Amino acid sequence: MHEQIKNINTLEELQALYASVFGKNGTMTARLKQMKNLDNDARAELNRENASLRELFKTRQSEIENAVLMAGLQKQKLDVSLNPIPENRGTLHPLTQSLSEISSVLESFGYTLYTGPEIEDDWHNFTALNTPMHHPARDMQDTFFLPNGNVMRTQTSAIQIRAMEKNGVPIKMFGIGSTYRKEMDATHSPMFHQIEGLYIDRGITMSDLIADIRAFLSGFFGLENIELRIRPSYFPFTDPSIEVDMKWQGGKWLEIMGAGMIHPNVLRNCGVNPDEYQGFAFGFGWDRLAMLKYNLNDIRQFYDNDVRWLKSAGF
Ligand code: PHE
């Protein structure tokens, strides 16, 4: 019997054999029915035989089930020897990368990030910034006007106004965002990005401004010593106004940013008393700074979404 069970290879045959032994008319069933006629030793022997036979069936059943499972797995085996399709991993856009570097430097100086709408009203983009309707400085920026008199934001300076209106002074903030002007060549795109810093408190001076600009540029470019050139300039919302140049490799001076002490009219427009509070603002092209840092020469590449360019530029 034991040999017979071991030689069975399918569950069906095993079940048939099991039924012929333990079923209603099974051989073991018949013998168990006669148990009462046996002496004690013979009973014990029959019980042992009964138990060991059941055990044997159980063992063979799980052996067969296992073999069936293994055969199934063999058939489903994957061929992993094929060359994988090369993976195209994404990276952060260079502007996003540079923003996190810019933000971490400014935030370490205590500047808090603000944003504002890209479609601005005249008040925030111009008038509150001391640039009323017929002010000639409006021509400095080739503005896209919308039919209802709103504009596509020409400068992130609009965010300074919103920040002061919202949270008052003292304030130390930076604004980031897209800006729009009618211009287009290798260094100008009709949509570009600016970053703007504003610090208003009691007794803030021009030397605080220059110190922060210097610390920011040296932090962002990772340069211990930087050489700056401060030139007088004009912006309607700052007085005095300056333009900051930075000495680049090869001794070339590069124009980096505009800045100045906030004009008293701007403070008044935001409900701030200029006799009590003073401060500065600085603003620069975020794209331009990223181009300098990563050594890129055409601003339009930022917006082409050409993965080959991103790869070749090392991003
Ligand atoms: N908003 C100015 C521009 O777009 C830059 C600027 C910002 C100048 C803050 C002074 C202070 O040209």
Coordinates of C-alpha atoms and ligand atoms in Angstrom, one line a residue:
M1 CA 0.0 0.0 0.0
H2 CA 2.7 2.4 1.0
E3 CA 4.6 1.9 -2.3
Q4 CA 1.4 2.4 -4.2
I5 CA 0.7 5.7 -2.6
K6 CA 4.2 6.9 -3.2
N7 CA 4.0 6.1 -6.9
I8 CA 0.8 8.1 -7.5
N9 CA 1.5 11.4 -9.3
T10 CA -1.9 13.1 -9.7
L11 CA -4.4 14.3 -7.2
E12 CA -7.3 12.6 -9.0
E13 CA -5.6 9.1 -8.7
L14 CA -4.7 9.8 -5.1
Q15 CA -8.3 10.7 -4.3
A16 CA -9.5 7.6 -6.0
L17 CA -7.2 5.4 -4.0
Y18 CA -8.1 7.3 -0.8
A19 CA -11.8 6.6 -1.4
S20 CA -11.1 2.9 -2.0
V21 CA -9.4 2.7 1.5
F22 CA -11.3 5.2 3.6
G23 CA -14.6 5.7 1.7
K24 CA -17.9 4.2 2.6
N25 CA -17.0 0.8 1.1
G26 CA -13.3 1.2 1.7
T27 CA -11.1 -1.6 2.9
M28 CA -10.0 0.2 6.0
T29 CA -13.5 1.3 6.8
A30 CA -14.6 -2.3 6.6
R31 CA -11.8 -3.4 8.9
L32 CA -12.5 -0.7 11.4
K33 CA -16.1 -1.9 11.5
Q34 CA -14.8 -5.3 12.7
M35 CA -12.7 -3.7 15.4
K36 CA -15.0 -4.9 18.2
N37 CA -14.1 -8.6 17.3
L38 CA -10.3 -8.0 17.8
D39 CA -8.3 -8.4 20.9
N40 CA -6.5 -5.4 22.5
D41 CA -3.2 -5.9 20.7
A42 CA -4.8 -6.3 17.3
R43 CA -6.9 -3.2 17.9
A44 CA -3.9 -1.1 18.8
E45 CA -2.2 -2.4 15.7
L46 CA -5.1 -1.5 13.5
N47 CA -5.3 2.0 15.0
R48 CA -1.6 2.5 14.3
E49 CA -2.0 1.3 10.7
N50 CA -5.1 3.5 10.2
A51 CA -3.2 6.6 11.5
S52 CA -0.1 6.0 9.5
L53 CA -2.0 5.4 6.3
R54 CA -3.9 8.7 6.7
E55 CA -0.6 10.5 7.4
L56 CA 0.9 9.0 4.2
F57 CA -2.0 10.2 2.1
K58 CA -1.7 13.6 3.5
T59 CA 2.0 13.8 2.9
R60 CA 1.7 12.6 -0.7
Q61 CA -1.1 15.1 -1.3
S62 CA 1.0 18.0 -0.3
E63 CA 4.0 16.6 -2.3
I64 CA 1.8 16.4 -5.5
E65 CA 0.4 20.0 -4.9
N66 CA 3.9 21.3 -4.5
A67 CA 5.0 19.6 -7.7
V68 CA 2.1 21.1 -9.6
L69 CA 2.9 24.6 -8.3
M70 CA 6.6 24.3 -9.2
A71 CA 5.7 23.1 -12.7
G72 CA 3.4 26.1 -13.1
L73 CA 6.1 28.5 -11.9
Q74 CA 8.6 27.0 -14.3
K75 CA 6.3 27.8 -17.2
Q76 CA 5.9 31.4 -16.1
K77 CA 9.6 32.0 -15.8
L78 CA 10.7 35.5 -17.0
D79 CA 13.6 35.9 -19.4
V80 CA 15.5 38.7 -17.7
S81 CA 18.4 38.5 -20.1
L82 CA 16.9 41.1 -22.5
N83 CA 18.6 44.5 -22.4
P84 CA 16.4 47.0 -20.5
I85 CA 14.9 50.0 -22.2
P86 CA 17.2 52.9 -21.2
E87 CA 15.6 55.0 -18.4
N88 CA 15.0 58.7 -19.1
R89 CA 15.3 60.3 -15.7
G90 CA 13.9 63.8 -15.3
T91 CA 15.8 66.6 -13.6
L92 CA 14.8 69.8 -12.1
H93 CA 14.7 72.7 -14.6
P94 CA 17.7 75.0 -14.2
L95 CA 15.4 77.8 -13.2
T96 CA 13.9 75.7 -10.4
Q97 CA 17.4 74.6 -9.3
S98 CA 18.7 78.2 -9.2
L99 CA 15.6 79.3 -7.4
S100 CA 16.2 76.9 -4.6
E101 CA 19.8 78.2 -4.3
I102 CA 18.7 81.8 -4.4
S103 CA 15.9 81.2 -1.8
S104 CA 18.2 79.4 0.6
V105 CA 20.7 82.3 0.6
L106 CA 18.0 85.0 1.0
E107 CA 16.1 83.0 3.6
S108 CA 19.3 82.6 5.6
F109 CA 19.4 86.4 5.8
G110 CA 15.8 86.5 7.1
Y111 CA 14.0 87.3 3.9
T112 CA 10.5 85.7 3.5
L113 CA 9.1 84.5 0.2
Y114 CA 6.1 86.2 -1.4
T115 CA 4.4 85.8 -4.7
G116 CA 1.7 87.8 -6.5
P117 CA -0.5 87.7 -9.6
E118 CA 1.0 87.8 -13.1
I119 CA -1.9 89.9 -14.3
E120 CA -1.5 93.0 -12.3
D121 CA -3.5 96.1 -11.9
D122 CA -2.0 99.5 -12.7
W123 CA -1.8 100.5 -9.0
H124 CA 0.6 97.6 -8.0
N125 CA 2.7 97.5 -11.1
F126 CA 3.1 101.3 -11.6
T127 CA 1.1 103.9 -9.6
A128 CA 2.0 102.7 -6.1
L129 CA 5.6 102.4 -7.3
N130 CA 5.7 106.2 -7.8
T131 CA 5.1 105.8 -11.6
P132 CA 1.8 107.6 -12.2
M133 CA -0.1 107.5 -15.5
H134 CA 2.0 110.0 -17.5
H135 CA 5.3 109.3 -15.8
P136 CA 8.0 109.0 -18.5
A137 CA 9.5 106.0 -16.7
R138 CA 6.5 103.9 -18.0
D139 CA 8.3 103.9 -21.3
M140 CA 11.3 102.1 -19.7
Q141 CA 9.3 98.9 -19.7
D142 CA 7.5 97.8 -22.9
T143 CA 4.2 96.8 -21.3
F144 CA 1.6 94.3 -22.5
F145 CA -1.7 96.0 -21.7
L146 CA -4.9 94.0 -21.3
P147 CA -8.2 95.5 -22.7
N148 CA -9.5 96.2 -19.2
G149 CA -6.5 98.4 -18.3
N150 CA -4.6 95.6 -16.3
V151 CA -1.1 94.7 -17.4
M152 CA 1.0 91.6 -17.6
R153 CA 3.3 92.3 -14.6
T154 CA 6.4 94.0 -16.0
Q155 CA 8.3 93.8 -12.7
T156 CA 8.2 91.8 -9.5
S157 CA 8.4 95.2 -7.7
A158 CA 4.6 94.9 -7.7
I159 CA 5.0 92.2 -5.1
Q160 CA 6.7 94.6 -2.7
I161 CA 3.6 96.7 -2.7
R162 CA 1.3 93.8 -2.1
A163 CA 3.5 92.5 0.7
M164 CA 3.6 95.9 2.5
E165 CA -0.2 96.3 2.0
K166 CA -0.8 92.9 3.5
N167 CA 1.7 92.8 6.4
G168 CA 2.8 96.4 6.9
V169 CA 6.3 97.2 8.2
P170 CA 8.9 96.3 9.4
I171 CA 9.2 93.8 6.6
K172 CA 12.0 91.7 5.1
M173 CA 10.7 89.9 2.0
F174 CA 11.6 88.6 -1.4
G175 CA 9.3 88.2 -4.3
I176 CA 9.7 85.9 -7.2
G177 CA 7.8 85.4 -10.4
S178 CA 7.3 85.7 -14.2
T179 CA 7.4 89.1 -15.7
Y180 CA 6.4 90.2 -19.2
R181 CA 7.8 92.8 -21.6
K182 CA 7.6 93.3 -25.4
E183 CA 11.2 92.3 -26.2
M184 CA 12.8 89.2 -27.7
D185 CA 16.4 88.3 -28.6
A186 CA 19.1 86.0 -27.2
T187 CA 19.2 87.8 -23.8
H188 CA 15.5 88.9 -23.7
S189 CA 12.4 86.9 -23.7
P190 CA 8.9 88.4 -23.6
M191 CA 8.3 86.2 -20.5
F192 CA 11.2 86.1 -18.1
H193 CA 11.6 86.0 -14.3
Q194 CA 12.6 88.4 -11.7
I195 CA 13.5 88.3 -8.0
E196 CA 13.0 91.2 -5.8
G197 CA 14.2 91.9 -2.2
L198 CA 12.7 94.4 0.2
Y199 CA 13.8 95.4 3.7
I200 CA 12.0 98.1 5.6
D201 CA 12.7 98.9 9.2
R202 CA 13.9 101.8 11.3
G203 CA 17.2 103.2 10.3
I204 CA 18.0 101.0 7.3
T205 CA 20.7 102.6 5.1
M206 CA 22.4 102.2 1.8
S207 CA 25.3 100.4 3.4
D208 CA 22.8 97.7 4.7
L209 CA 21.7 97.4 1.1
I210 CA 25.2 97.0 -0.3
A211 CA 26.1 94.5 2.4
D212 CA 23.1 92.3 1.7
I213 CA 23.7 92.4 -2.1
R214 CA 27.4 91.5 -1.6
A215 CA 26.6 88.7 0.8
F216 CA 23.8 87.4 -1.5
L217 CA 26.0 87.3 -4.7
S218 CA 28.9 85.7 -2.9
G219 CA 26.6 83.1 -1.4
F220 CA 24.8 82.4 -4.7
F221 CA 27.9 82.1 -6.8
G222 CA 29.9 80.4 -4.1
L223 CA 32.7 83.0 -4.4
E224 CA 34.6 84.2 -1.3
N225 CA 35.7 87.5 -2.8
I226 CA 33.6 89.4 -5.3
E227 CA 34.3 92.8 -6.7
L228 CA 31.3 95.1 -7.1
R229 CA 30.8 98.4 -8.9
I230 CA 28.0 100.6 -7.8
R231 CA 26.7 103.1 -10.4
P232 CA 24.1 105.7 -10.0
S233 CA 20.9 104.9 -11.8
Y234 CA 17.2 105.8 -12.0
F235 CA 14.1 104.0 -10.9
P236 CA 11.0 105.9 -10.0
F237 CA 10.4 103.9 -6.8
T238 CA 13.9 104.2 -5.3
D239 CA 15.9 107.3 -4.4
P240 CA 18.9 107.2 -4.6
S241 CA 18.9 104.4 -7.2
I242 CA 21.9 102.3 -8.1
E243 CA 22.9 99.7 -10.7
V244 CA 25.2 97.0 -9.4
D245 CA 27.9 95.4 -11.6
M246 CA 30.0 92.4 -10.7
K247 CA 33.5 91.7 -12.0
W248 CA 33.4 88.4 -13.9
Q249 CA 36.0 86.0 -15.1
G250 CA 38.4 87.7 -17.5
G251 CA 37.9 91.0 -15.7
K252 CA 34.6 91.8 -17.5
W253 CA 32.1 93.9 -15.7
L254 CA 28.5 92.5 -15.8
E255 CA 25.4 94.4 -14.9
I256 CA 23.7 92.3 -12.3
M257 CA 20.9 94.2 -10.6
G258 CA 19.0 97.4 -9.9
A259 CA 18.5 98.6 -6.4
G260 CA 18.0 101.6 -4.2
M261 CA 16.5 103.2 -1.1
I262 CA 12.7 103.0 -1.2
H263 CA 11.2 106.4 -2.3
P264 CA 9.2 108.1 0.4
N265 CA 6.2 108.3 -2.0
V266 CA 6.1 104.5 -2.2
L267 CA 6.1 104.1 1.6
R268 CA 3.3 106.7 1.8
N269 CA 1.3 104.8 -0.9
C270 CA 1.5 101.7 1.4
G271 CA 0.5 103.6 4.5
V272 CA 4.0 103.7 5.9
N273 CA 5.4 106.9 7.5
P274 CA 8.7 107.6 5.8
D275 CA 9.9 109.7 8.7
E276 CA 9.8 106.6 10.8
Y277 CA 10.7 103.8 8.5
Q278 CA 13.3 103.5 5.7
G279 CA 14.5 100.7 3.6
F280 CA 15.8 99.4 0.4
A281 CA 14.8 97.2 -2.5
F282 CA 16.8 95.3 -5.1
G283 CA 15.7 93.4 -8.2
F284 CA 17.4 91.2 -10.7
G285 CA 16.7 88.8 -13.6
W286 CA 16.4 85.4 -12.2
D287 CA 17.0 83.9 -15.6
R288 CA 20.0 86.1 -16.1
L289 CA 21.6 85.0 -12.8
A290 CA 21.0 81.4 -13.7
M291 CA 22.6 81.9 -17.1
L292 CA 25.7 83.4 -15.5
K293 CA 26.0 80.6 -12.9
Y294 CA 25.5 77.8 -15.3
N295 CA 27.3 79.4 -18.2
L296 CA 24.4 79.5 -20.6
N297 CA 24.1 82.0 -23.5
D298 CA 20.5 82.0 -24.8
I299 CA 17.6 82.8 -22.4
R300 CA 15.1 81.3 -24.8
Q301 CA 16.5 77.8 -24.2
F302 CA 15.0 78.0 -20.7
Y303 CA 11.5 77.9 -22.3
D304 CA 12.0 75.5 -25.2
N305 CA 11.6 72.4 -23.1
D306 CA 14.2 70.6 -25.2
V307 CA 15.4 67.6 -23.2
R308 CA 18.6 67.3 -25.4
W309 CA 19.6 70.8 -24.4
L310 CA 18.9 70.2 -20.7
K311 CA 21.0 67.0 -20.9
S312 CA 23.9 68.7 -22.8
A313 CA 23.9 71.6 -20.4
G314 CA 24.4 69.0 -17.7
F315 CA 21.1 69.3 -16.0
Ligands
PHE1 N1 12.0 96.7 -11.0 C1 13.3 97.1 -11.6 C2 13.3 96.6 -13.0 O1 12.6 95.8 -13.4 C3 14.4 96.6 -10.8 C4 14.5 97.2 -9.4 C5 13.9 96.5 -8.3 C6 15.2 98.4 -9.2 C7 14.0 97.0 -7.1 C8 15.3 98.9 -7.9 C9 14.7 98.2 -6.9 O2 14.1 97.1 -13.8

